[in-house]
PDB file of C-alpha atoms in Angstrom:
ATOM      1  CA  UNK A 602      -7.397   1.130  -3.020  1.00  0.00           C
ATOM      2  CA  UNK A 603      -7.274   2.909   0.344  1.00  0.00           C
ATOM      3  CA  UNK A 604      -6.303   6.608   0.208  1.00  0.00           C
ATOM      4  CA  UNK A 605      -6.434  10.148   2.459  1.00  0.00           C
ATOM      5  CA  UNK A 606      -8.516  13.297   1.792  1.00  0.00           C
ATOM      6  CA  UNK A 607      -6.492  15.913   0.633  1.00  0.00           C
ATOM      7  CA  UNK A 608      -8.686  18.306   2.573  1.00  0.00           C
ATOM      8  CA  UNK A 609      -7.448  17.955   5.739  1.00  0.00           C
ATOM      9  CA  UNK A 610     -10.701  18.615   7.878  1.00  0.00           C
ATOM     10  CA  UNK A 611     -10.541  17.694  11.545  1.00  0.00           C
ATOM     11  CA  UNK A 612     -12.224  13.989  10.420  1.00  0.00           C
ATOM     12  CA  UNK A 613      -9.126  12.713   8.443  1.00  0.00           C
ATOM     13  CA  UNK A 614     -11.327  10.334   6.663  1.00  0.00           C
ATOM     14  CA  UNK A 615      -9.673   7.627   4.419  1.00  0.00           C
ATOM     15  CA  UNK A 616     -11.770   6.940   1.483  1.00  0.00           C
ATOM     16  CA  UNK A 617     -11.274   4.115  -1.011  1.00  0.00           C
ATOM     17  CA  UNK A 618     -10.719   5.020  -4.336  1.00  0.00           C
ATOM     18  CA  UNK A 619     -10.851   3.510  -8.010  1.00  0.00           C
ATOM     19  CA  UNK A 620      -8.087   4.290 -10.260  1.00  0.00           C
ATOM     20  CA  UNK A 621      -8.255   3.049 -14.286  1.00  0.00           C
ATOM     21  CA  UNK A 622      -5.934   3.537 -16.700  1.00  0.00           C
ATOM     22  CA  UNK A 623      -4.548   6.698 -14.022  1.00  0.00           C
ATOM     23  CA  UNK A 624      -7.674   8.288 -13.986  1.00  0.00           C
ATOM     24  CA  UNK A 625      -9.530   8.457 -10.584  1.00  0.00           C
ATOM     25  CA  UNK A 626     -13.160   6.996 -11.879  1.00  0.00           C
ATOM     26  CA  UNK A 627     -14.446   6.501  -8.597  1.00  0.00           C
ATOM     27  CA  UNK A 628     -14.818   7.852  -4.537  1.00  0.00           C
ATOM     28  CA  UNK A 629     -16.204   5.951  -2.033  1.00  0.00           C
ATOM     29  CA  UNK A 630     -16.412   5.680   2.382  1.00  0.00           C
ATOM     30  CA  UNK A 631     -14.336   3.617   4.154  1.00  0.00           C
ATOM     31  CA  UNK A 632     -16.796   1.552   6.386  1.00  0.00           C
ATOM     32  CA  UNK A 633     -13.300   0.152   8.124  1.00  0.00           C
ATOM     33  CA  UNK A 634     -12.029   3.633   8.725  1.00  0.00           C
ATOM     34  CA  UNK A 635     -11.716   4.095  12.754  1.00  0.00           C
ATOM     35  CA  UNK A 636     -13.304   7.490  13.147  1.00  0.00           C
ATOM     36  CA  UNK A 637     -15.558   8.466  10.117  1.00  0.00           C
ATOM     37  CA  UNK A 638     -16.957   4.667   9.972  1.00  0.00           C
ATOM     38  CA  UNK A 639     -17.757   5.120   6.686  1.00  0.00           C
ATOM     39  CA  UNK A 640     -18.627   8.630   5.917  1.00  0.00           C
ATOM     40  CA  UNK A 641     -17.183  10.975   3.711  1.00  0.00           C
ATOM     41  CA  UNK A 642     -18.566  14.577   2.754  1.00  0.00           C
ATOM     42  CA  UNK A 643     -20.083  15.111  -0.459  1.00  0.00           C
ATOM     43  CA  UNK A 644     -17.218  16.661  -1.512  1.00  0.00           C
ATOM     44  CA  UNK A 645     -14.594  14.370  -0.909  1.00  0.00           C
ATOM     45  CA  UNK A 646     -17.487  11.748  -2.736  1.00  0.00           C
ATOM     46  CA  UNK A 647     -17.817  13.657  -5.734  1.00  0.00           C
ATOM     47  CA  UNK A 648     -14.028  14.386  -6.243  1.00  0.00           C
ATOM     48  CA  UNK A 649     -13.487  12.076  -8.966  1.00  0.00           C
ATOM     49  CA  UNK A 650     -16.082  14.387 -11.173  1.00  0.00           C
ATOM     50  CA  UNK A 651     -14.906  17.389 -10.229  1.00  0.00           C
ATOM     51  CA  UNK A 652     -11.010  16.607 -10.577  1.00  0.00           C
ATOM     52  CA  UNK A 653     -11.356  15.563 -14.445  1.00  0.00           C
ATOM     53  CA  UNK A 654     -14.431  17.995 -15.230  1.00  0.00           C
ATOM     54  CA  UNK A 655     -14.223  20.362 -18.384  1.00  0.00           C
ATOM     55  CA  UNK A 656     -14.959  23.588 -16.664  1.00  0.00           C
ATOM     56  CA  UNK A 657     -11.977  22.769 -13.829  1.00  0.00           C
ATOM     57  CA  UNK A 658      -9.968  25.753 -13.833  1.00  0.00           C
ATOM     58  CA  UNK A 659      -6.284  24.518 -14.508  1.00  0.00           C
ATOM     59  CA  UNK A 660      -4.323  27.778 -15.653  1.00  0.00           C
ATOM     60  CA  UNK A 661      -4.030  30.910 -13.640  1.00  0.00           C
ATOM     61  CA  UNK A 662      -6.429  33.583 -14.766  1.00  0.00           C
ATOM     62  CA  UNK A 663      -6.530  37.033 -14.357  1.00  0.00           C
ATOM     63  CA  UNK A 664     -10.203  39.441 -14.528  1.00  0.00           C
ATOM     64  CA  UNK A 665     -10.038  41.449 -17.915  1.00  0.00           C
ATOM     65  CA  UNK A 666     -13.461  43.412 -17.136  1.00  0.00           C
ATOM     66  CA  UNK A 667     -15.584  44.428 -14.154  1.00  0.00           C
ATOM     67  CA  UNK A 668     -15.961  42.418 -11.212  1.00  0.00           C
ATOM     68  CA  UNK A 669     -18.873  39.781 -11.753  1.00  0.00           C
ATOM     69  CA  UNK A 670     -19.105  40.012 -15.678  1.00  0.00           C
ATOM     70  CA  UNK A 671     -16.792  36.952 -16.089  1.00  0.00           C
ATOM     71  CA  UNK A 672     -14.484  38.228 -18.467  1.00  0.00           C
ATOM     72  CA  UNK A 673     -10.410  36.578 -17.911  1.00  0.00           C
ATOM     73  CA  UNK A 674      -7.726  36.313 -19.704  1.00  0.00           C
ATOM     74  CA  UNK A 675      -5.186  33.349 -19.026  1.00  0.00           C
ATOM     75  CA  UNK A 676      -1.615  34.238 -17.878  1.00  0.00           C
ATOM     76  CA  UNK A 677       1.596  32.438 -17.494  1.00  0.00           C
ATOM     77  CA  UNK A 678       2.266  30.610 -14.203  1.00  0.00           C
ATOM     78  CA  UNK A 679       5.070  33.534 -13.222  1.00  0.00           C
ATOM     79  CA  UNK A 680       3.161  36.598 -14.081  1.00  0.00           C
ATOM     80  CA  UNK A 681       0.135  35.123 -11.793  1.00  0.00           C
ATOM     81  CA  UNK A 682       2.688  34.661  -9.561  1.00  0.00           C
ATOM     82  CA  UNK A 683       4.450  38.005  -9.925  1.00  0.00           C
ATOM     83  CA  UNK A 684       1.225  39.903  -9.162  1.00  0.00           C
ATOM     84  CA  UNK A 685       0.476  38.403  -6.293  1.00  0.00           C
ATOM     85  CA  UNK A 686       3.673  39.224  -4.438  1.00  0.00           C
ATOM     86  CA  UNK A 687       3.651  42.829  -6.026  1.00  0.00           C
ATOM     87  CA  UNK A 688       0.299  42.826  -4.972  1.00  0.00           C
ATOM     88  CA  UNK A 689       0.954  41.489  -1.380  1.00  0.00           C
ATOM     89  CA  UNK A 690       4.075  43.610  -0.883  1.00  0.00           C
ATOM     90  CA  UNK A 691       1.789  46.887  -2.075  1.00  0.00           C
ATOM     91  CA  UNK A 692      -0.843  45.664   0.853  1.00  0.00           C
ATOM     92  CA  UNK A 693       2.014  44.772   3.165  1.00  0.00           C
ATOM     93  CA  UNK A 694       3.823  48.091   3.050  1.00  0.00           C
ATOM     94  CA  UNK A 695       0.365  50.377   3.586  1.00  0.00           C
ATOM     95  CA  UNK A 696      -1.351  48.532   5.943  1.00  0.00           C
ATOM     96  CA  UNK A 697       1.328  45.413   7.653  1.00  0.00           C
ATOM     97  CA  UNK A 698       1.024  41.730   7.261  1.00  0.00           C
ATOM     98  CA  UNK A 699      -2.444  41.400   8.808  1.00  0.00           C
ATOM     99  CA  UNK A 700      -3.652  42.682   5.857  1.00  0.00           C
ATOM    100  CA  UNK A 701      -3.433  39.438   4.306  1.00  0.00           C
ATOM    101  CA  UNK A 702      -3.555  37.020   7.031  1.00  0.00           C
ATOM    102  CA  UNK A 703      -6.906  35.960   6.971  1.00  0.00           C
ATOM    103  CA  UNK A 704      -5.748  34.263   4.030  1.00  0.00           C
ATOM    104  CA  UNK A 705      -4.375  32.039   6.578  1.00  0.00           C
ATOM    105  CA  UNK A 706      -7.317  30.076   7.871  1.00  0.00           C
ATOM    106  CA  UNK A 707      -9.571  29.928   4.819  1.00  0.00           C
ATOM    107  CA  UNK A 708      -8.867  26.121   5.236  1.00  0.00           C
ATOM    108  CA  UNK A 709     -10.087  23.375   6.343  1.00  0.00           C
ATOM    109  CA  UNK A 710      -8.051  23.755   9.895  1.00  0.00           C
ATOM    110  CA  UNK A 711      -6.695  20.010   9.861  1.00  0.00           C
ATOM    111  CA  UNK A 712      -3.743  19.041  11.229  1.00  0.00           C
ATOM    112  CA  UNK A 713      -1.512  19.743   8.289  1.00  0.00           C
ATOM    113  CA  UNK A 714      -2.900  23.118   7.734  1.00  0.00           C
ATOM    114  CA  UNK A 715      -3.642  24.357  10.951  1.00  0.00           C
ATOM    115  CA  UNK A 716      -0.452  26.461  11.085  1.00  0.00           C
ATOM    116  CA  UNK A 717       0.746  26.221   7.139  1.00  0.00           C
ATOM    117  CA  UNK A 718       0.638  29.973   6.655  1.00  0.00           C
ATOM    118  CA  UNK A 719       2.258  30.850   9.933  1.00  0.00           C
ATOM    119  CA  UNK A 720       6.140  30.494   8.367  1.00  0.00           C
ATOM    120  CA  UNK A 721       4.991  33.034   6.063  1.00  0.00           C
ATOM    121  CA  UNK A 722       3.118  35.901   8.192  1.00  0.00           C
ATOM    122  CA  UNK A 723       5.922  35.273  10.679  1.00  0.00           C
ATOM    123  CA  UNK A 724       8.599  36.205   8.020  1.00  0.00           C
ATOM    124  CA  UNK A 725       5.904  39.711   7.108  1.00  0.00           C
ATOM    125  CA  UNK A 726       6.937  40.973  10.408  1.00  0.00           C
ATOM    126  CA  UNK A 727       5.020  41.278  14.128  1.00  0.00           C
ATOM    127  CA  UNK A 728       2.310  42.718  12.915  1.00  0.00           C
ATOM    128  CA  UNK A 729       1.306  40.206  10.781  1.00  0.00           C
ATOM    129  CA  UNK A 730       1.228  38.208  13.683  1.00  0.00           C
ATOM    130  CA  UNK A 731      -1.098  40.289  15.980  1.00  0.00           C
ATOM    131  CA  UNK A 732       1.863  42.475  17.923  1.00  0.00           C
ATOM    132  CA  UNK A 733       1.733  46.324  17.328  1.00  0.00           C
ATOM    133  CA  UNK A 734       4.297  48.473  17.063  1.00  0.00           C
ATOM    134  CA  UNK A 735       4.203  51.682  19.109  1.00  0.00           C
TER     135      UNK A 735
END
């Protein structure tokens, strides 16, 4: 069946997928799409691996030990979610909303995403959005 990336990159491609039983077993190009012809990354092809693998990461985690010695600890979906805001807030109220906005355009800068986090660093006040105060 025909379907959209869910990456959003500037190439919209449409690949054609293979769903059995409701598990995605299969990703491949879209000779008939209109701009990609036919290509897809090697990310978008290997998606159907990756989305049902064994070492996908599906619970929020939080670091028990020292940066780089792999060591987490799983945490409910509203304490991850607690954290960040405290921790946001914290990095907000020291240093302003640009702090965190490069969080902003660690995507893939499609369409859809282009301006996703603006809402957000717009509601963090001007300086998240580049004006100064004097």
């Amino acid at each position: 069946m025909l379907s959209v990336c869910a990456h959003d990159c500037p190439s919209a491609c449409g690949p054609v997928v293979n769903v059995e039983n409701g598990r995605l077993t299969d990703v491949a190009d879209n000779p008939e799409h209109p701009f990609t012809q036919g290509v897809i990354c090697g990310t978008v092809r290997a998606y159907a691996e990756r989305v049902h693998s064994e070492l996908r990461v599906r619970t929020p985690l939080r670091r028990r030990g020292p940066k780089g010695a792999g060591e987490f600890v799983r945490v409910s979906w509203d304490e991850a979610i607690e954290e960040i805001v405290r921790r946001w807030r914290a990095i907000m109220a020291e240093d302003g909303g640009e702090a965190i906005l490069p969080f902003s355009y660690a995507g893939t800068m499609g369409q859809v995403q282009y301006y996703a986090g603006h809402p957000l660093f717009h509601a963090s006040g001007p300086r998240a959005c580049g004006a100064r105060s004097a």
